[in-house]
Amino acid sequence: MSAPQTLLDRLWSSHEILQRDDGTSLLWVDRHLVHEGSHHAFAKLAARKAHVAEPSLTFAVVDHYAPTRRGRDVAPDIAGMMKTLEDNARAHDLTLYDLDHPAQGIVHVVGPEQGLTLPGLLINCGDSHTSTHGAFGALAFGIGATEVAHVLSTQTVWQRKPDAMRITVDGTLGPGVSAKDIALNWIARLGTSGAQGHAIEYAGSAVRGLSMEGRMTLCNLSIEGGARFGMVAPDAVTLDYIKGRPFAPKGPDWDRAVQLWDGLTSDTAAGFHKDVYFDAAEIAPTVTWGTSPEQAAPVTANLPNDLTQTTTEALEYMGLSPGAPIAGTPVDQVFIGSCTNGRIEDLRAAAAVLSGRRARVPGIVSPGSALVKMQAEQEGLDQIFSNAGLEWVASGCSMCVGMNGDLVAAGKRCASSTNRNFRGRQGRGARTHLMSPAMVAAAAVTGAISDVRPLLEGRAV
């Protein structure tokens, strides 16, 4: 009998073409996603007069530099980045989601929406948050520019298999607690190196209770805890999300695919290099206070008093005092969006807090894709945001990384639904506090970091 296998084992072996003596595997790539930052890889191809090996498996998306105020003048360098991607996509006959495409958006939102992301696939992109797609039971991870060029020219990637880690979250999440809070909680508990060198499989009743949007948020943030990528085994929730999407299997192909996907799970007796358990009932709305995702705590906590050089430097940069309560920290602006929290469920959660209320600080709401934007407008969410005084803009990475001109000014504090709070992530000298979309909405309403739970009392979420 064969040894019990993890989900990682199954996915890896099904894509492994060969293994070198040093243990590195050559893997077949089912989907390759490229964006404006992939221009270096295309330049390598051009220098060799090479072509994309599998154009039908490569998809180009304008997202990092996408202007969120359509119709306004775009800086020449930003326009040049977008045009370079468009030119490369047309030269190699790639499917292109440009600014004029009705399904344009952030690459990690577009892939699942279009049914490009499917269980059992290996998905690569020159972007670290490619781990998002693992929510579907896919093998998905970011790669560097040289690797992007290799995938473009061969449809394969060299990769060393990581160790398997399981994070189990059992129980019921409390009101106002989301997948973002699960992620920030485990990263704060285990640290940004807690999953170093591992592929995480998320399991447990609380994870099974998440929507696909929530599972994508969880897998998206896996790398912030040091993991190579994250995964959730597919189930009925996964199938319901995929069925009927443009690139999803149809008819008899769907039935065959479902049979195949049913086997994408870890055996009961499978062993994990690390196995960690969390009780969902103990997770509270969580917010970062420092300059690393691990510097996070429940919103009801106080800032650390046990000062190391790292915490001292983080508090000084953030303009915070040791031991002070996190709640009540004033914010200058807010941002709701990104590949972490720019989906329809995220916008609904924020709108539930903002409905009938006014924001005390300015902010931007950028949906994850044009399709999310359209759905939100059909549901009237855009009016809730606008009536609250926030700016409703088009889809793109926007203020998450600030490449398109949406920035936080030096010294200003932003409550953000994004994925990174490193120094200068949202602009030189910017101070970023990561939290869920609902928590961002609470900060907008109160003008300070606040516990969202009292603001949700009596409201449908």
Coordinates of C-alpha atoms in Angstrom, one line a residue:
M1 CA 0.0 0.0 0.0
S2 CA 1.2 3.5 -0.7
A3 CA 2.0 5.9 2.1
P4 CA -0.7 8.4 3.2
Q5 CA -0.5 11.6 1.2
T6 CA -1.2 15.2 2.0
L7 CA -2.9 17.5 -0.5
L8 CA 0.5 19.0 -1.2
D9 CA 1.9 15.5 -2.1
R10 CA -1.0 14.9 -4.5
L11 CA -0.7 18.2 -6.3
W12 CA 3.1 18.1 -6.5
S13 CA 3.3 14.6 -7.9
S14 CA 0.7 15.2 -10.5
H15 CA 2.8 18.1 -11.9
E16 CA 6.3 16.7 -11.5
I17 CA 8.0 16.0 -14.8
L18 CA 11.4 15.1 -13.3
Q19 CA 13.5 15.6 -10.3
R20 CA 17.2 16.6 -10.2
D21 CA 19.8 15.0 -8.0
D22 CA 19.6 18.0 -5.6
G23 CA 15.8 17.3 -5.1
T24 CA 14.5 20.2 -7.2
S25 CA 11.5 19.3 -9.3
L26 CA 10.6 20.5 -12.8
L27 CA 6.9 21.1 -12.7
W28 CA 4.3 21.6 -15.5
V29 CA 2.5 25.0 -15.2
D30 CA -1.3 25.0 -16.0
R31 CA -1.9 28.7 -15.8
H32 CA 0.6 31.5 -16.1
L33 CA -0.6 35.0 -15.1
V34 CA 1.4 38.1 -16.1
H35 CA 1.0 41.8 -15.4
E36 CA 2.9 45.0 -16.0
G37 CA 5.8 44.0 -13.8
S38 CA 6.5 41.0 -16.1
H39 CA 8.2 43.3 -18.7
H40 CA 11.7 42.1 -17.7
A41 CA 10.7 38.5 -18.6
F42 CA 9.3 39.5 -22.0
A43 CA 12.5 41.4 -22.6
K44 CA 14.5 38.2 -22.0
L45 CA 12.4 36.4 -24.5
A46 CA 12.9 39.2 -27.1
A47 CA 16.7 39.1 -26.6
R48 CA 16.6 35.4 -27.5
K49 CA 14.1 35.9 -30.3
A50 CA 12.0 33.3 -28.4
H51 CA 8.2 33.0 -28.2
V52 CA 5.7 32.1 -25.5
A53 CA 5.5 28.3 -25.4
E54 CA 1.8 28.0 -24.6
P55 CA 0.0 31.3 -25.4
S56 CA -3.4 29.7 -24.6
L57 CA -2.3 29.1 -21.0
T58 CA -0.9 32.6 -20.4
F59 CA -3.1 35.5 -19.4
A60 CA -2.1 39.1 -19.1
V61 CA -3.8 41.5 -16.7
V62 CA -3.3 45.3 -16.2
D63 CA -3.6 45.8 -12.4
H64 CA -0.6 47.2 -10.5
Y65 CA -0.5 50.5 -12.5
A66 CA -4.1 50.7 -13.4
P67 CA -5.4 54.2 -12.8
T68 CA -8.5 54.1 -10.5
R69 CA -9.9 57.4 -11.9
R70 CA -10.6 56.4 -15.4
G71 CA -10.5 59.2 -18.0
R72 CA -8.0 61.3 -16.1
D73 CA -4.5 62.0 -17.5
V74 CA -2.1 59.2 -16.6
A75 CA 1.5 59.8 -15.9
P76 CA 3.7 58.9 -18.9
D77 CA 5.7 56.3 -17.0
I78 CA 2.5 54.5 -15.8
A79 CA 1.0 54.7 -19.3
G80 CA 4.2 53.2 -20.7
M81 CA 4.1 50.3 -18.3
M82 CA 0.6 49.4 -19.3
K83 CA 1.3 49.8 -23.0
T84 CA 4.4 47.5 -22.7
L85 CA 2.2 44.8 -21.3
E86 CA -0.4 45.3 -24.0
D87 CA 2.2 45.2 -26.7
N88 CA 3.8 42.0 -25.4
A89 CA 0.4 40.3 -25.0
R90 CA -0.6 41.1 -28.6
A91 CA 2.9 40.1 -29.9
H92 CA 2.6 36.7 -28.3
D93 CA -1.2 36.3 -28.9
L94 CA -2.1 36.2 -25.2
T95 CA -5.5 36.8 -23.7
L96 CA -5.4 40.3 -22.4
Y97 CA -7.5 42.0 -19.6
D98 CA -6.6 45.6 -20.3
L99 CA -8.4 48.7 -19.0
D100 CA -11.1 48.4 -21.6
H101 CA -11.9 44.8 -20.9
P102 CA -15.2 44.3 -19.1
A103 CA -13.6 41.8 -16.7
Q104 CA -10.5 43.9 -16.0
G105 CA -9.2 43.8 -12.4
I106 CA -6.6 42.6 -10.0
V107 CA -5.0 39.5 -11.4
H108 CA -5.8 37.4 -8.3
V109 CA -9.4 38.5 -8.5
V110 CA -9.8 38.1 -12.2
G111 CA -8.4 34.5 -12.3
P112 CA -11.0 33.0 -9.9
E113 CA -13.8 35.1 -11.4
Q114 CA -13.1 33.9 -14.9
G115 CA -12.8 30.2 -13.9
L116 CA -9.1 30.2 -14.8
T117 CA -8.4 29.1 -11.3
L118 CA -9.5 25.5 -10.8
P119 CA -8.7 22.8 -8.3
G120 CA -5.7 20.7 -9.1
L121 CA -3.9 23.2 -11.3
L122 CA -0.5 24.7 -10.9
I123 CA -0.7 28.5 -11.2
N124 CA 2.3 30.9 -11.4
C125 CA 2.5 34.6 -11.5
G126 CA 5.3 37.1 -10.9
D127 CA 3.6 38.3 -7.8
S128 CA 3.9 36.9 -4.3
H129 CA 0.2 36.9 -3.5
T130 CA -0.4 34.2 -6.2
S131 CA -1.0 32.1 -3.1
T132 CA -4.5 33.4 -3.2
H133 CA -5.5 30.8 -5.8
G134 CA -4.6 28.0 -3.4
A135 CA -8.0 28.5 -1.9
F136 CA -9.4 26.3 -4.7
G137 CA -7.1 23.4 -3.9
A138 CA -4.6 24.5 -6.5
L139 CA -0.8 24.7 -6.3
A140 CA -0.2 28.4 -6.6
F141 CA 2.9 30.5 -5.8
G142 CA 4.7 33.6 -6.9
I143 CA 7.9 33.5 -8.9
G144 CA 10.7 35.9 -9.8
A145 CA 11.5 37.6 -13.1
T146 CA 13.9 34.9 -14.3
E147 CA 11.4 32.2 -13.5
V148 CA 8.6 34.1 -15.3
A149 CA 10.8 34.0 -18.4
H150 CA 11.4 30.3 -18.0
V151 CA 7.6 29.6 -17.7
L152 CA 6.9 31.8 -20.7
S153 CA 9.4 29.9 -22.9
T154 CA 8.9 26.4 -21.5
Q155 CA 5.6 26.3 -19.6
T156 CA 7.5 24.7 -16.7
V157 CA 9.1 25.9 -13.5
W158 CA 11.9 24.5 -11.3
Q159 CA 10.9 24.4 -7.7
R160 CA 12.0 22.6 -4.5
K161 CA 9.1 21.0 -2.7
P162 CA 8.3 22.7 0.6
D163 CA 7.4 20.9 3.8
A164 CA 3.7 20.4 4.6
M165 CA 2.1 22.4 7.4
R166 CA -1.5 22.3 8.6
I167 CA -3.3 25.1 10.3
T168 CA -6.6 23.9 11.8
V169 CA -9.2 26.5 12.9
D170 CA -12.1 24.9 14.6
G171 CA -15.3 26.4 16.1
T172 CA -17.4 29.4 15.2
L173 CA -16.1 32.9 14.5
G174 CA -17.7 35.6 16.6
P175 CA -19.6 38.6 15.2
G176 CA -17.3 41.0 13.2
V177 CA -14.5 38.4 13.0
S178 CA -13.4 37.4 9.5
A179 CA -10.8 35.5 7.5
K180 CA -8.6 38.5 7.7
D181 CA -8.6 38.2 11.5
I182 CA -7.9 34.5 11.3
A183 CA -4.8 35.3 9.2
L184 CA -3.5 38.2 11.2
N185 CA -4.1 36.2 14.4
W186 CA -2.0 33.2 13.4
I187 CA 0.8 35.4 11.9
A188 CA 0.9 37.4 15.2
R189 CA 1.0 34.2 17.2
L190 CA 3.6 32.3 15.1
G191 CA 5.5 35.2 13.6
T192 CA 6.5 36.1 10.0
S193 CA 8.8 33.1 10.0
G194 CA 6.3 30.7 11.6
A195 CA 5.6 29.0 8.3
Q196 CA 9.0 29.5 6.7
G197 CA 9.7 26.9 4.1
H198 CA 6.3 25.3 4.3
A199 CA 3.1 25.0 2.3
I200 CA 0.1 25.5 4.5
E201 CA -3.1 23.5 4.3
Y202 CA -5.9 25.3 6.1
A203 CA -8.4 22.9 7.7
G204 CA -11.1 22.8 10.4
S205 CA -14.7 23.7 10.7
A206 CA -14.1 27.5 10.8
V207 CA -12.2 27.3 7.5
R208 CA -14.9 25.1 6.0
G209 CA -17.4 27.7 7.1
L210 CA -15.7 30.4 5.1
S211 CA -16.9 31.5 1.7
M212 CA -14.5 31.3 -1.3
E213 CA -13.9 35.0 -0.8
G214 CA -12.8 34.3 2.8
R215 CA -10.7 31.3 1.8
M216 CA -8.9 33.5 -0.8
T217 CA -8.1 36.1 1.8
L218 CA -6.7 33.4 4.1
C219 CA -4.5 31.9 1.4
N220 CA -3.5 35.3 0.1
L221 CA -1.9 36.2 3.5
S222 CA -0.1 32.9 3.9
I223 CA 3.2 34.4 2.6
E224 CA 3.0 37.1 5.2
G225 CA 3.7 34.3 7.7
G226 CA 6.6 33.1 5.7
A227 CA 4.8 30.3 3.9
R228 CA 5.6 29.4 0.3
F229 CA 1.8 29.2 -0.4
G230 CA -1.5 28.2 1.2
M231 CA -4.2 25.8 0.2
V232 CA -7.7 24.7 1.1
A233 CA -9.0 21.3 -0.1
P234 CA -11.9 21.8 -2.6
D235 CA -15.5 21.0 -1.4
A236 CA -19.1 21.9 -2.3
V237 CA -18.4 25.6 -1.6
T238 CA -15.6 25.5 -4.2
L239 CA -17.7 23.8 -6.8
D240 CA -20.6 26.2 -6.3
Y241 CA -18.3 29.2 -6.9
I242 CA -16.6 27.7 -10.0
K243 CA -19.6 26.3 -11.9
G244 CA -20.7 28.3 -14.9
R245 CA -17.7 30.7 -15.0
P246 CA -16.3 31.4 -18.5
F247 CA -13.3 29.1 -18.4
A248 CA -14.8 26.4 -16.1
P249 CA -15.4 23.0 -17.6
K250 CA -18.9 22.5 -19.1
G251 CA -21.2 19.5 -19.6
P252 CA -19.5 16.1 -19.4
D253 CA -16.2 17.8 -18.8
W254 CA -17.6 19.3 -15.6
D255 CA -18.7 15.9 -14.4
R256 CA -15.3 14.4 -15.0
A257 CA -13.6 17.3 -13.4
V258 CA -15.7 17.0 -10.3
Q259 CA -14.8 13.4 -9.9
L260 CA -11.1 14.3 -10.2
W261 CA -11.4 17.2 -7.7
D262 CA -13.1 14.9 -5.2
G263 CA -9.8 13.2 -4.6
L264 CA -7.9 16.4 -3.8
T265 CA -7.7 16.0 -0.1
S266 CA -5.2 14.9 2.5
D267 CA -5.5 11.3 3.8
T268 CA -6.6 11.0 7.4
A269 CA -3.3 9.4 8.4
A270 CA -1.1 11.9 6.4
G271 CA 1.7 13.4 8.4
F272 CA 2.6 17.1 8.5
H273 CA 5.9 18.7 9.3
K274 CA 4.1 21.2 11.5
D275 CA 0.5 21.0 12.8
V276 CA -1.0 24.0 14.6
Y277 CA -4.5 24.4 16.1
F278 CA -6.5 27.5 16.8
D279 CA -9.9 28.0 18.5
A280 CA -12.1 30.3 16.4
A281 CA -13.9 31.5 19.4
E282 CA -10.7 33.0 20.8
I283 CA -10.0 35.1 17.6
A284 CA -11.0 38.8 17.9
P285 CA -11.0 41.6 15.3
T286 CA -7.3 42.2 14.8
V287 CA -5.2 45.1 13.7
T288 CA -1.5 45.6 13.0
W289 CA 0.3 48.3 15.1
G290 CA 3.8 48.1 13.7
T291 CA 5.7 47.6 10.4
S292 CA 5.4 43.9 10.0
P293 CA 2.2 41.7 9.7
E294 CA 3.3 39.8 12.9
Q295 CA 3.1 43.1 14.8
A296 CA -0.6 42.7 15.3
A297 CA -3.0 42.3 18.2
P298 CA -6.7 42.2 19.1
V299 CA -8.2 45.7 18.8
T300 CA -9.0 45.6 22.5
A301 CA -5.3 45.1 23.5
N302 CA -2.6 47.6 24.4
L303 CA 0.6 48.3 22.5
P304 CA 3.6 46.3 23.8
N305 CA 5.5 47.4 26.8
D306 CA 8.2 44.8 26.6
L307 CA 10.4 46.8 24.3
T308 CA 13.0 45.2 22.0
Q309 CA 14.9 47.2 19.5
T310 CA 12.5 45.9 16.8
T311 CA 9.4 47.0 18.7
T312 CA 10.9 50.3 19.7
E313 CA 11.8 51.1 16.1
A314 CA 8.3 50.1 14.9
L315 CA 6.5 52.2 17.5
E316 CA 8.7 55.2 16.7
Y317 CA 8.1 54.9 13.0
M318 CA 4.3 54.5 13.6
G319 CA 4.3 57.4 16.0
L320 CA 2.8 55.3 18.8
S321 CA 3.5 55.1 22.6
P322 CA 4.3 51.9 24.4
G323 CA 1.5 50.5 26.5
A324 CA -1.2 52.7 25.0
P325 CA -4.5 51.2 23.9
I326 CA -4.6 50.3 20.2
A327 CA -8.3 51.4 20.0
G328 CA -8.6 55.2 19.8
T329 CA -5.5 55.7 17.7
P330 CA -6.5 58.5 15.3
V331 CA -6.3 57.7 11.5
D332 CA -6.0 60.2 8.7
Q333 CA -7.6 58.2 5.9
V334 CA -8.8 54.7 5.0
F335 CA -8.5 52.3 2.1
I336 CA -10.8 49.4 1.2
G337 CA -9.6 47.2 -1.7
S338 CA -6.7 45.0 -2.9
C339 CA -6.3 41.3 -3.9
T340 CA -6.7 40.5 -0.2
N341 CA -10.0 42.2 0.5
G342 CA -11.5 43.8 -2.7
R343 CA -14.2 41.2 -3.4
I344 CA -17.9 41.6 -3.2
E345 CA -18.2 40.0 0.3
D346 CA -15.5 42.5 1.5
L347 CA -17.5 45.5 0.2
R348 CA -20.7 44.2 1.7
A349 CA -19.0 43.9 5.1
A350 CA -17.7 47.4 4.9
A351 CA -21.1 48.8 3.7
A352 CA -22.9 47.1 6.6
V353 CA -20.9 49.3 8.9
L354 CA -21.1 52.5 6.8
S355 CA -24.8 52.4 5.8
G356 CA -26.5 55.5 7.1
R357 CA -23.3 56.9 8.6
R358 CA -20.7 59.5 7.7
A359 CA -17.0 59.0 7.6
R360 CA -14.9 61.4 9.7
V361 CA -11.8 60.9 7.4
P362 CA -11.4 60.7 3.7
G363 CA -10.8 57.4 1.9
I364 CA -10.9 55.3 -1.2
V365 CA -12.9 52.2 -2.0
S366 CA -11.5 50.3 -5.0
P367 CA -13.3 47.1 -6.0
G368 CA -11.1 44.1 -7.0
S369 CA -12.4 44.0 -10.5
A370 CA -14.8 45.6 -13.0
L371 CA -17.2 42.8 -12.4
V372 CA -17.1 43.3 -8.6
K373 CA -17.6 47.0 -9.3
M374 CA -20.7 46.3 -11.4
Q375 CA -22.2 43.9 -8.9
A376 CA -21.6 46.4 -6.0
E377 CA -23.3 49.1 -8.0
Q378 CA -26.3 46.8 -8.7
E379 CA -26.6 46.2 -5.0
G380 CA -26.3 49.9 -4.2
L381 CA -23.1 49.6 -2.2
D382 CA -21.4 52.4 -4.2
Q383 CA -24.1 54.8 -3.0
I384 CA -23.5 53.7 0.6
F385 CA -19.8 54.5 0.3
S386 CA -20.4 57.8 -1.6
N387 CA -23.0 58.9 0.9
A388 CA -20.6 58.2 3.7
G389 CA -18.1 60.5 2.1
L390 CA -15.7 57.9 0.7
E391 CA -14.5 58.0 -2.9
W392 CA -15.8 55.1 -5.1
V393 CA -13.2 54.4 -7.8
A394 CA -12.4 51.8 -10.5
S395 CA -10.6 48.5 -10.0
G396 CA -6.8 48.0 -9.6
C397 CA -4.2 47.4 -7.0
S398 CA -4.5 51.1 -6.1
M399 CA -3.3 52.2 -2.7
C400 CA -2.1 48.7 -1.7
V401 CA 1.2 49.3 -3.4
G402 CA 0.9 52.8 -4.6
M403 CA 2.3 52.3 -8.1
N404 CA -0.6 54.1 -9.8
G405 CA -0.3 57.3 -7.8
D406 CA -2.9 56.5 -5.1
L407 CA -0.6 57.1 -2.0
V408 CA -0.6 57.9 1.7
A409 CA 1.4 61.0 2.4
A410 CA 4.4 60.9 4.7
G411 CA 3.5 60.8 8.4
K412 CA -0.2 60.1 7.6
R413 CA -1.9 57.1 9.2
C414 CA -4.1 54.8 7.0
A415 CA -6.5 52.1 8.1
S416 CA -6.2 49.6 5.2
S417 CA -7.7 46.3 4.1
T418 CA -4.5 45.4 2.3
N419 CA -1.8 42.8 3.0
R420 CA 1.5 44.6 3.9
N421 CA 2.4 47.3 6.4
F422 CA 6.1 47.6 5.7
R423 CA 7.7 51.0 5.9
G424 CA 6.8 53.0 2.8
R425 CA 4.5 50.3 1.4
Q426 CA 1.7 52.8 0.7
G427 CA 4.0 55.8 0.2
R428 CA 7.3 57.2 1.6
G429 CA 6.8 57.7 5.3
A430 CA 3.2 56.3 5.3
R431 CA 1.9 54.6 8.4
T432 CA -0.3 51.6 7.6
H433 CA -2.6 49.6 9.9
L434 CA -3.8 46.4 8.4
M435 CA -7.3 45.2 9.3
S436 CA -10.5 43.7 7.8
P437 CA -12.8 45.8 5.5
A438 CA -15.4 46.0 8.3
M439 CA -12.7 47.3 10.7
V440 CA -11.6 49.8 8.1
A441 CA -15.2 51.0 7.9
A442 CA -15.3 51.4 11.7
A443 CA -12.2 53.5 11.5
A444 CA -13.7 55.7 8.9
V445 CA -16.9 56.3 10.9
T446 CA -15.1 57.0 14.2
G447 CA -11.9 58.6 12.8
A448 CA -9.8 56.2 14.8
I449 CA -8.9 52.5 15.1
S450 CA -12.1 51.1 16.7
D451 CA -13.7 47.7 17.6
V452 CA -16.2 47.1 14.8
R453 CA -18.5 44.9 16.9
P454 CA -20.5 47.6 18.6
L455 CA -21.1 49.3 15.3
L456 CA -22.6 46.0 13.9
E457 CA -25.1 45.5 16.6
G458 CA -28.6 45.2 15.1
R459 CA -27.3 45.2 11.5
A460 CA -27.4 42.4 9.0
V461 CA -23.9 41.3 7.9

